[in-house]
Coordinates of C-alpha atoms in Angstrom, one line a residue:
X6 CA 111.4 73.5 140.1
X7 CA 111.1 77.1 140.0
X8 CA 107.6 78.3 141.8
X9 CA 105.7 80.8 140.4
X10 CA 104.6 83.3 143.2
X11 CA 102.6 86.2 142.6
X12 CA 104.5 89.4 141.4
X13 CA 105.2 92.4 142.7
X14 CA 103.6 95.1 140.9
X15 CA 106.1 97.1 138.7
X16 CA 104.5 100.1 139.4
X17 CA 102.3 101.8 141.6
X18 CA 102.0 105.1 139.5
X19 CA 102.0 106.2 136.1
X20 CA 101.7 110.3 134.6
X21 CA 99.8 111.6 132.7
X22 CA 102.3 114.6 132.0
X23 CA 103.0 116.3 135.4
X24 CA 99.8 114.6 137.1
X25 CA 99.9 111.4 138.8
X26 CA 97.5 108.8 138.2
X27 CA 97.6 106.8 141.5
X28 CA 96.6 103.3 141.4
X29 CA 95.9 103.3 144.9
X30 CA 93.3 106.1 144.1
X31 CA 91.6 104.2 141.2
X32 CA 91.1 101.2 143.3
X33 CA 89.5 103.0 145.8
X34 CA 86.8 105.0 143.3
X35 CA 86.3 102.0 141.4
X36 CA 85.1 100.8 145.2
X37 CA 82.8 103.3 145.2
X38 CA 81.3 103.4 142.0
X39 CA 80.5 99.6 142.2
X40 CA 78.8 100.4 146.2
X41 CA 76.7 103.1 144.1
X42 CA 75.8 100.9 141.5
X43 CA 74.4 97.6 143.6
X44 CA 73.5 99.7 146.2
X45 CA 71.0 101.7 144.2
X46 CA 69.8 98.5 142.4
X47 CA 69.0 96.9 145.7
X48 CA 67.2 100.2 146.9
X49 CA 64.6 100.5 144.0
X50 CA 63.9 96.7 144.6
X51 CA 63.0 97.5 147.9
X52 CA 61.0 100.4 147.0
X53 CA 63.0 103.3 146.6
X54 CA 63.5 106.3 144.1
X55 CA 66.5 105.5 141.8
X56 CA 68.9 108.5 142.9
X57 CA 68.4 108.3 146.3
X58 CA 72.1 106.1 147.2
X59 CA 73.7 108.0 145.1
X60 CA 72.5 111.7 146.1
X61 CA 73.1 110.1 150.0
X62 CA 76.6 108.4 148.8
X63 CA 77.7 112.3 148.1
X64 CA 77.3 112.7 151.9
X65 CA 79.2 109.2 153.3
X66 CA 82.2 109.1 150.8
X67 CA 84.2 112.1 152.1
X68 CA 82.5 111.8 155.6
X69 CA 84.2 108.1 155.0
X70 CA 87.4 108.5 153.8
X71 CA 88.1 111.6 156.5
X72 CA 86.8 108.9 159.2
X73 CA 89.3 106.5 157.6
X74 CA 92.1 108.4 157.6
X75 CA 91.7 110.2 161.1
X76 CA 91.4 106.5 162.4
X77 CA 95.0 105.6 160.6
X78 CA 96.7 108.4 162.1
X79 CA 94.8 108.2 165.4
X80 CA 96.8 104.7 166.1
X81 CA 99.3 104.6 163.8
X82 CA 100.3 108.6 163.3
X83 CA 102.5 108.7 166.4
X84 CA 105.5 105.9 164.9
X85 CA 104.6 107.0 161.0
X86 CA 104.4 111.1 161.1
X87 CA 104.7 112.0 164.0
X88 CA 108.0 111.0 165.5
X89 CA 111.4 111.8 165.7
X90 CA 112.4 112.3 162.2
X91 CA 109.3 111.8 160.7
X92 CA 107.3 115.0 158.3
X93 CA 103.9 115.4 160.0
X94 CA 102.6 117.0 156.8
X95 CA 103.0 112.9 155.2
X96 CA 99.4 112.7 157.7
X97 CA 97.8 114.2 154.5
X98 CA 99.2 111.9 151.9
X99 CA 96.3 109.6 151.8
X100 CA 97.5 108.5 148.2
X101 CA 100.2 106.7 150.2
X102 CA 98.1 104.8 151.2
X103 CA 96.4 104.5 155.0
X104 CA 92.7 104.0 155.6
X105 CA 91.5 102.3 158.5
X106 CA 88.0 100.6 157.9
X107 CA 86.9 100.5 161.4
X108 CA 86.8 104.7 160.8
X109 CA 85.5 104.6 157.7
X110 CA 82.4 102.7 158.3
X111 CA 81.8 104.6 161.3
X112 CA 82.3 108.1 160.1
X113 CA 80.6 107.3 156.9
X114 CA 77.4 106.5 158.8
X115 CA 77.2 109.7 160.3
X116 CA 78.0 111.5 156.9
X117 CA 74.8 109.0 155.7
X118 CA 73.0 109.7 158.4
X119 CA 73.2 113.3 157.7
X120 CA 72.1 112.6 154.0
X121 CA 69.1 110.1 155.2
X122 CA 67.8 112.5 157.2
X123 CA 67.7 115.6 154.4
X124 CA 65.6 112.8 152.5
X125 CA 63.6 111.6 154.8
X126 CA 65.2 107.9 154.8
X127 CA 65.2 105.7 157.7
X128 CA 69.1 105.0 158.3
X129 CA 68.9 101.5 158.8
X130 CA 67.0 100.7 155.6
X131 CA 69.4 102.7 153.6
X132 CA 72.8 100.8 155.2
X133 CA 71.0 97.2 154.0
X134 CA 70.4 98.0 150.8
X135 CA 74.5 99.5 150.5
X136 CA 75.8 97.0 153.0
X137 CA 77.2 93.9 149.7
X138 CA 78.1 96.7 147.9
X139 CA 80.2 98.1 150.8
X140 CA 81.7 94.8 151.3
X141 CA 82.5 94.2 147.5
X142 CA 84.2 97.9 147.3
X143 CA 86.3 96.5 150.1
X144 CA 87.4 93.9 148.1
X145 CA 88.2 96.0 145.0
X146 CA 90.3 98.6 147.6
X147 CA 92.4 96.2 148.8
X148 CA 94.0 95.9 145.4
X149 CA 95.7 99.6 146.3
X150 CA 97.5 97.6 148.8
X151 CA 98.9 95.2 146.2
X152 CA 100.0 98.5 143.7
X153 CA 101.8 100.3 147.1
X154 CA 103.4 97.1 148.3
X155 CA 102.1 97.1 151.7
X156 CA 100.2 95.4 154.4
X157 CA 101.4 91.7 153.4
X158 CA 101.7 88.8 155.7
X159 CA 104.1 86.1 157.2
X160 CA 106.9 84.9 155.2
X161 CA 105.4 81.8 152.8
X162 CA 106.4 79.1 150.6
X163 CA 103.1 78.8 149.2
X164 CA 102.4 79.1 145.8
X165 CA 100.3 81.7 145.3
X166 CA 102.6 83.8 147.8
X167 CA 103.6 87.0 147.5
X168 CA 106.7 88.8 145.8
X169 CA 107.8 91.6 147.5
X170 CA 110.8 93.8 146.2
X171 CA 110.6 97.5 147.4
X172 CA 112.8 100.3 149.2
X173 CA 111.7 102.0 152.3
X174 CA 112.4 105.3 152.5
X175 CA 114.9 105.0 155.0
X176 CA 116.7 102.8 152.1
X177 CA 116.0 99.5 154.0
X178 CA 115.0 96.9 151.1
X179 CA 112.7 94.4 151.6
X180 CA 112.3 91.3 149.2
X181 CA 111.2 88.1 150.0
X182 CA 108.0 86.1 149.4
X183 CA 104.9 86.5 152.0
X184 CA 101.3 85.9 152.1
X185 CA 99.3 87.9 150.6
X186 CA 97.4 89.2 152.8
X187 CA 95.9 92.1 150.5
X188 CA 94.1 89.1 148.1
X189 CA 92.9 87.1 151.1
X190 CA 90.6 90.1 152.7
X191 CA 89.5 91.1 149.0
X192 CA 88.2 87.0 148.6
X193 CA 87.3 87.2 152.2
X194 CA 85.2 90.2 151.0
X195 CA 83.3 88.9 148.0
X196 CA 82.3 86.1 149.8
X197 CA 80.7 88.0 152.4
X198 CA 78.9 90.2 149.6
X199 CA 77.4 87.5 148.1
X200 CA 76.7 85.6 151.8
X201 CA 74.6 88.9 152.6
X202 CA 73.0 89.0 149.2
X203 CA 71.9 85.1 149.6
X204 CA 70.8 85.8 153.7
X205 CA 68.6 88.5 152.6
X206 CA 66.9 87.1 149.7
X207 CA 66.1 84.2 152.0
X208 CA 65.2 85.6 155.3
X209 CA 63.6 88.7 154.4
X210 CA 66.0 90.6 156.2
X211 CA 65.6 94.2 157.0
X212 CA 65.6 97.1 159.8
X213 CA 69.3 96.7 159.6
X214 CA 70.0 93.7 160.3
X215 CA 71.9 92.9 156.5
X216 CA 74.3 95.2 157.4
X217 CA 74.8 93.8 160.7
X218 CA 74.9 90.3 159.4
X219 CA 77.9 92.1 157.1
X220 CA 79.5 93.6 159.8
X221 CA 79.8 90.3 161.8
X222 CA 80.9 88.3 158.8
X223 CA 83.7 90.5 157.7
X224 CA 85.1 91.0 161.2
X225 CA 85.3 87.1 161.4
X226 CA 87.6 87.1 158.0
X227 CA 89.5 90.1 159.1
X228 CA 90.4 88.7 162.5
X229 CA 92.6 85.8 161.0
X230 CA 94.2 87.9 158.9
X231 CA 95.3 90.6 160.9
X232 CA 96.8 87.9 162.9
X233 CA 98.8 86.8 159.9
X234 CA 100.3 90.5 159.0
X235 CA 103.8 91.8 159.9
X236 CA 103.1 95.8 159.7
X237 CA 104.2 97.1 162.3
X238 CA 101.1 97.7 165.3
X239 CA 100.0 98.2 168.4
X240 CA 99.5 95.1 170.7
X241 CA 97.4 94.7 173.7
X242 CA 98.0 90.9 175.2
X243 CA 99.2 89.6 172.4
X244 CA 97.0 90.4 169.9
X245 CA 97.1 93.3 167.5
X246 CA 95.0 96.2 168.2
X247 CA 92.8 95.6 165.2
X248 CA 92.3 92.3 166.4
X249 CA 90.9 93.6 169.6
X250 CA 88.6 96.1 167.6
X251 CA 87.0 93.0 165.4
X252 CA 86.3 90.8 168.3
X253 CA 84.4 94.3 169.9
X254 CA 82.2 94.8 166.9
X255 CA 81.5 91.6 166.3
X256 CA 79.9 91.0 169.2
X257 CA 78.0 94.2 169.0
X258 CA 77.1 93.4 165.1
X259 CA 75.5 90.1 166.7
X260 CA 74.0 92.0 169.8
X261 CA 72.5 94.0 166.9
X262 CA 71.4 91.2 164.8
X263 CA 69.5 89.5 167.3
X264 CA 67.6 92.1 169.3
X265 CA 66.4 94.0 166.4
X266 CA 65.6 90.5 164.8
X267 CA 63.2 89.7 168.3
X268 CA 61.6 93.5 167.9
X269 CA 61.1 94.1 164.3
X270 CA 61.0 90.9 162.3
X271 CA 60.8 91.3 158.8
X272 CA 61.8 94.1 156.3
X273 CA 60.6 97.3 156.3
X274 CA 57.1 98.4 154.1
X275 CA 58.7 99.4 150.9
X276 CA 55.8 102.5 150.7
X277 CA 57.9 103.7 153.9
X278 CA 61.4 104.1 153.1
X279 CA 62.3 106.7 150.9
X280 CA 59.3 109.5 150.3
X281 CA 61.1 110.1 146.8
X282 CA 59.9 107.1 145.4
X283 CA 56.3 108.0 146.3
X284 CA 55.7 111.6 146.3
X285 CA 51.6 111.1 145.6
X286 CA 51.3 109.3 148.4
X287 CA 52.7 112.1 150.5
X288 CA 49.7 112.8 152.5
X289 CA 51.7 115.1 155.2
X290 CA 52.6 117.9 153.1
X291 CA 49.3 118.7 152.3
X292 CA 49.5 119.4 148.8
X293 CA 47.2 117.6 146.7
X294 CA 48.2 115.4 143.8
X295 CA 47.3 116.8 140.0
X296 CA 44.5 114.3 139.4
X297 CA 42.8 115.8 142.4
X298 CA 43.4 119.3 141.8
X299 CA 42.3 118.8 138.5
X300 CA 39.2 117.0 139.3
X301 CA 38.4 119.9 141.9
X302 CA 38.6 122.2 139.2
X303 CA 36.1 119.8 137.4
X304 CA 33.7 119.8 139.9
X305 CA 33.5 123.5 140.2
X306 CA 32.9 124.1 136.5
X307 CA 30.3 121.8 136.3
X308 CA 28.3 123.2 139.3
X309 CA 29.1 126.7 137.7
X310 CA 27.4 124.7 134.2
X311 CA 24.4 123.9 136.1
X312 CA 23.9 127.1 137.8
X313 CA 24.3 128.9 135.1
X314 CA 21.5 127.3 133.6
X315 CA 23.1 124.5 131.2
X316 CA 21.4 121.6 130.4
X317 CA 22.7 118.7 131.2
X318 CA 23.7 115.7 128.4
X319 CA 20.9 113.6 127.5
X320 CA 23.5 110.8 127.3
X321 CA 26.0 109.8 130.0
X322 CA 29.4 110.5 129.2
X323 CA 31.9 108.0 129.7
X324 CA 35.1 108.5 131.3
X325 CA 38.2 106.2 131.2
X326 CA 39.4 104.9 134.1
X327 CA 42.0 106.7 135.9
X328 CA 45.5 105.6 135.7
X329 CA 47.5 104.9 138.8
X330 CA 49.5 107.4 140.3
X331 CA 53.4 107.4 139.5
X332 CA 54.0 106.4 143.2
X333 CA 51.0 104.0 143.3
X334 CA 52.8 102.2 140.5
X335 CA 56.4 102.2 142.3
X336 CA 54.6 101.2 145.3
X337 CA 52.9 98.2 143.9
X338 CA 56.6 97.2 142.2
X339 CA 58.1 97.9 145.1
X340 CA 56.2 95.1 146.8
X341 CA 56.4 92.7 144.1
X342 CA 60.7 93.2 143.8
X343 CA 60.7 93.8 147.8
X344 CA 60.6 89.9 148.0
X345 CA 63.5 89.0 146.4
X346 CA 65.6 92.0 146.0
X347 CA 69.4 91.9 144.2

């Protein structure tokens, strides 16, 4: 009996007249869009201003994909662009496909820390609130793997393996049926969104320590299946170079985890982490809100009433009771969705 693997994709392109519309691409913006989306979502529930991830987000995306790319060619560049043969100008091609995550993550934190700090947002509050939605864009870039035809594992006669049918450009063919390697890391992936989401919501986690927590768990899922992937790859005493890079960050991810959990337990005052969401509360600047200005102004024409000789009412007037300020408000939801946030 016949077994029905996965197939191959028939395409990894289609054209909209002369312009390519890259499947790769779309995986990787859909990615994004969905970080944005839970991302901001978890930052108003902890007490943030609604833009704030996304207007940040402008900042880490390109810082990201740069970082990811630089890291591709960086340890793979020298046997893919760079040799004998090979078109050095292909290092550019990121539609091909080639984005490390280990450079990604890392030079999109300094592209976030960049936008943070023009908002006044503590760093570490802003990567918990993004880190599920980082994890589940993950899964949803992996899927540009699957359209290109790359990155897939061992040989297999399982049934949910892998059909691979494809021409290298040196006109090698390759077809056969191997694991799929590109679905395990995108399940791998969703899982560890939705373990971060759960830890969170139950442990009050905060000060960075959710994104550490989903640092650590997707290094554990990635190390097991980098072992099980035939791509060609540096190896250091018999384990692939990526291998050696998951075991380092995991322990620092832990390191992280743990220390910050013994200094600063708990999650962060939501009235503290993004000055956006609470601009009457801004005390600093020194600019005072509208209802005091305006009840300055009151003051003053009333004395100038009473000096000018005005009687005053013979009955008291009464005044409503002042509505909270726009961040008071915020603040006090803030606390209330701080507790369980998405």
């Amino acid at each position: 009996m016949d077994i029905a693997y996965i197939p191959s994709p028939s395409r990894g392109v289609l054209y909209l007249g002369p312009i390519p519309l890259r499947a790769y691409a779309f995986c990787i913006i859909l990615g994004v869009v969905v970080a944005v989306w839970l991302g901001s979502k978890r930052w108003v529930a902890r007490g943030g201003a609604k833009h704030t991830v996304g207007d940040i987000a402008v900042w880490a995306v390109p810082f990201g994909l740069v970082g990811g790319r630089l890291y591709h060619v960086i340890t793979d560049g020298g046997r893919l662009y760079f040799a004998e043969g090979k078109n050095p100008w292909d290092a550019l091609k990121i539609w091909e496909g080639g984005l490390g995550i280990w450079g990604a993550v890392a030079l999109g934190a300094v592209g976030a820390w960049i936008g943070a700090r023009r908002r006044g947002v503590p760093l570490p509050a802003y990567a918990d609130a993004i880190a599920p939605g980082i994890a589940l864009a993950q899964a949803l870039g992996r899927w540009g793997n699957y359209f290109n035809q790359e990155l897939y594992g061992r040989s297999t006669t399982l049934p949910w393996g892998l059909e691979i049918d494809k021409t290298l450009a040196n006109g090698e063919v390759v077809k056969g049926v191997y694991h799929p390697t590109f679905l395990y890391e995108s399940l791998w992936c969703v899982g560890v969104a939705l373990l971060v989401i759960w830890a969170d919501r139950r442990f009050t986690l905060g000060h960075g320590r959710v994104f550490a927590l989903y640092v650590a768990a997707y290094t554990v899922g990635r190390f097991w299946i980098e072992w099980l992937r035939i791509d060609d790859a540096h190896v250091y005493f018999g384990l692939r170079l990526n291998d050696w890079v998951s075991i380092a960050v995991f322990l620092g991810a832990v390191a992280y985890f743990v220390l910050v959990g013994k200094k600063l337990p708990g999650r962060e005052d939501p009235a503290s982490i993004d000055p956006a969401a609470h601009p009457a509360q801004d005390v600093e600047s020194g600019e005072p809100s509208g209802g005091a200005g305006e009840a300055d102004g009151a003051g003053k024409a009333e004395n100038g009433g009473k000096k000018a000789g005005e009687k005053p009412a013979g009955k008291p007037v009464l005044t409503e009771q002042a509505e909270p300020a726009d961040g008071e408000a915020a603040a006090e939801t803030a606390g209330k969705d701080a507790k369980n946030p998405i």
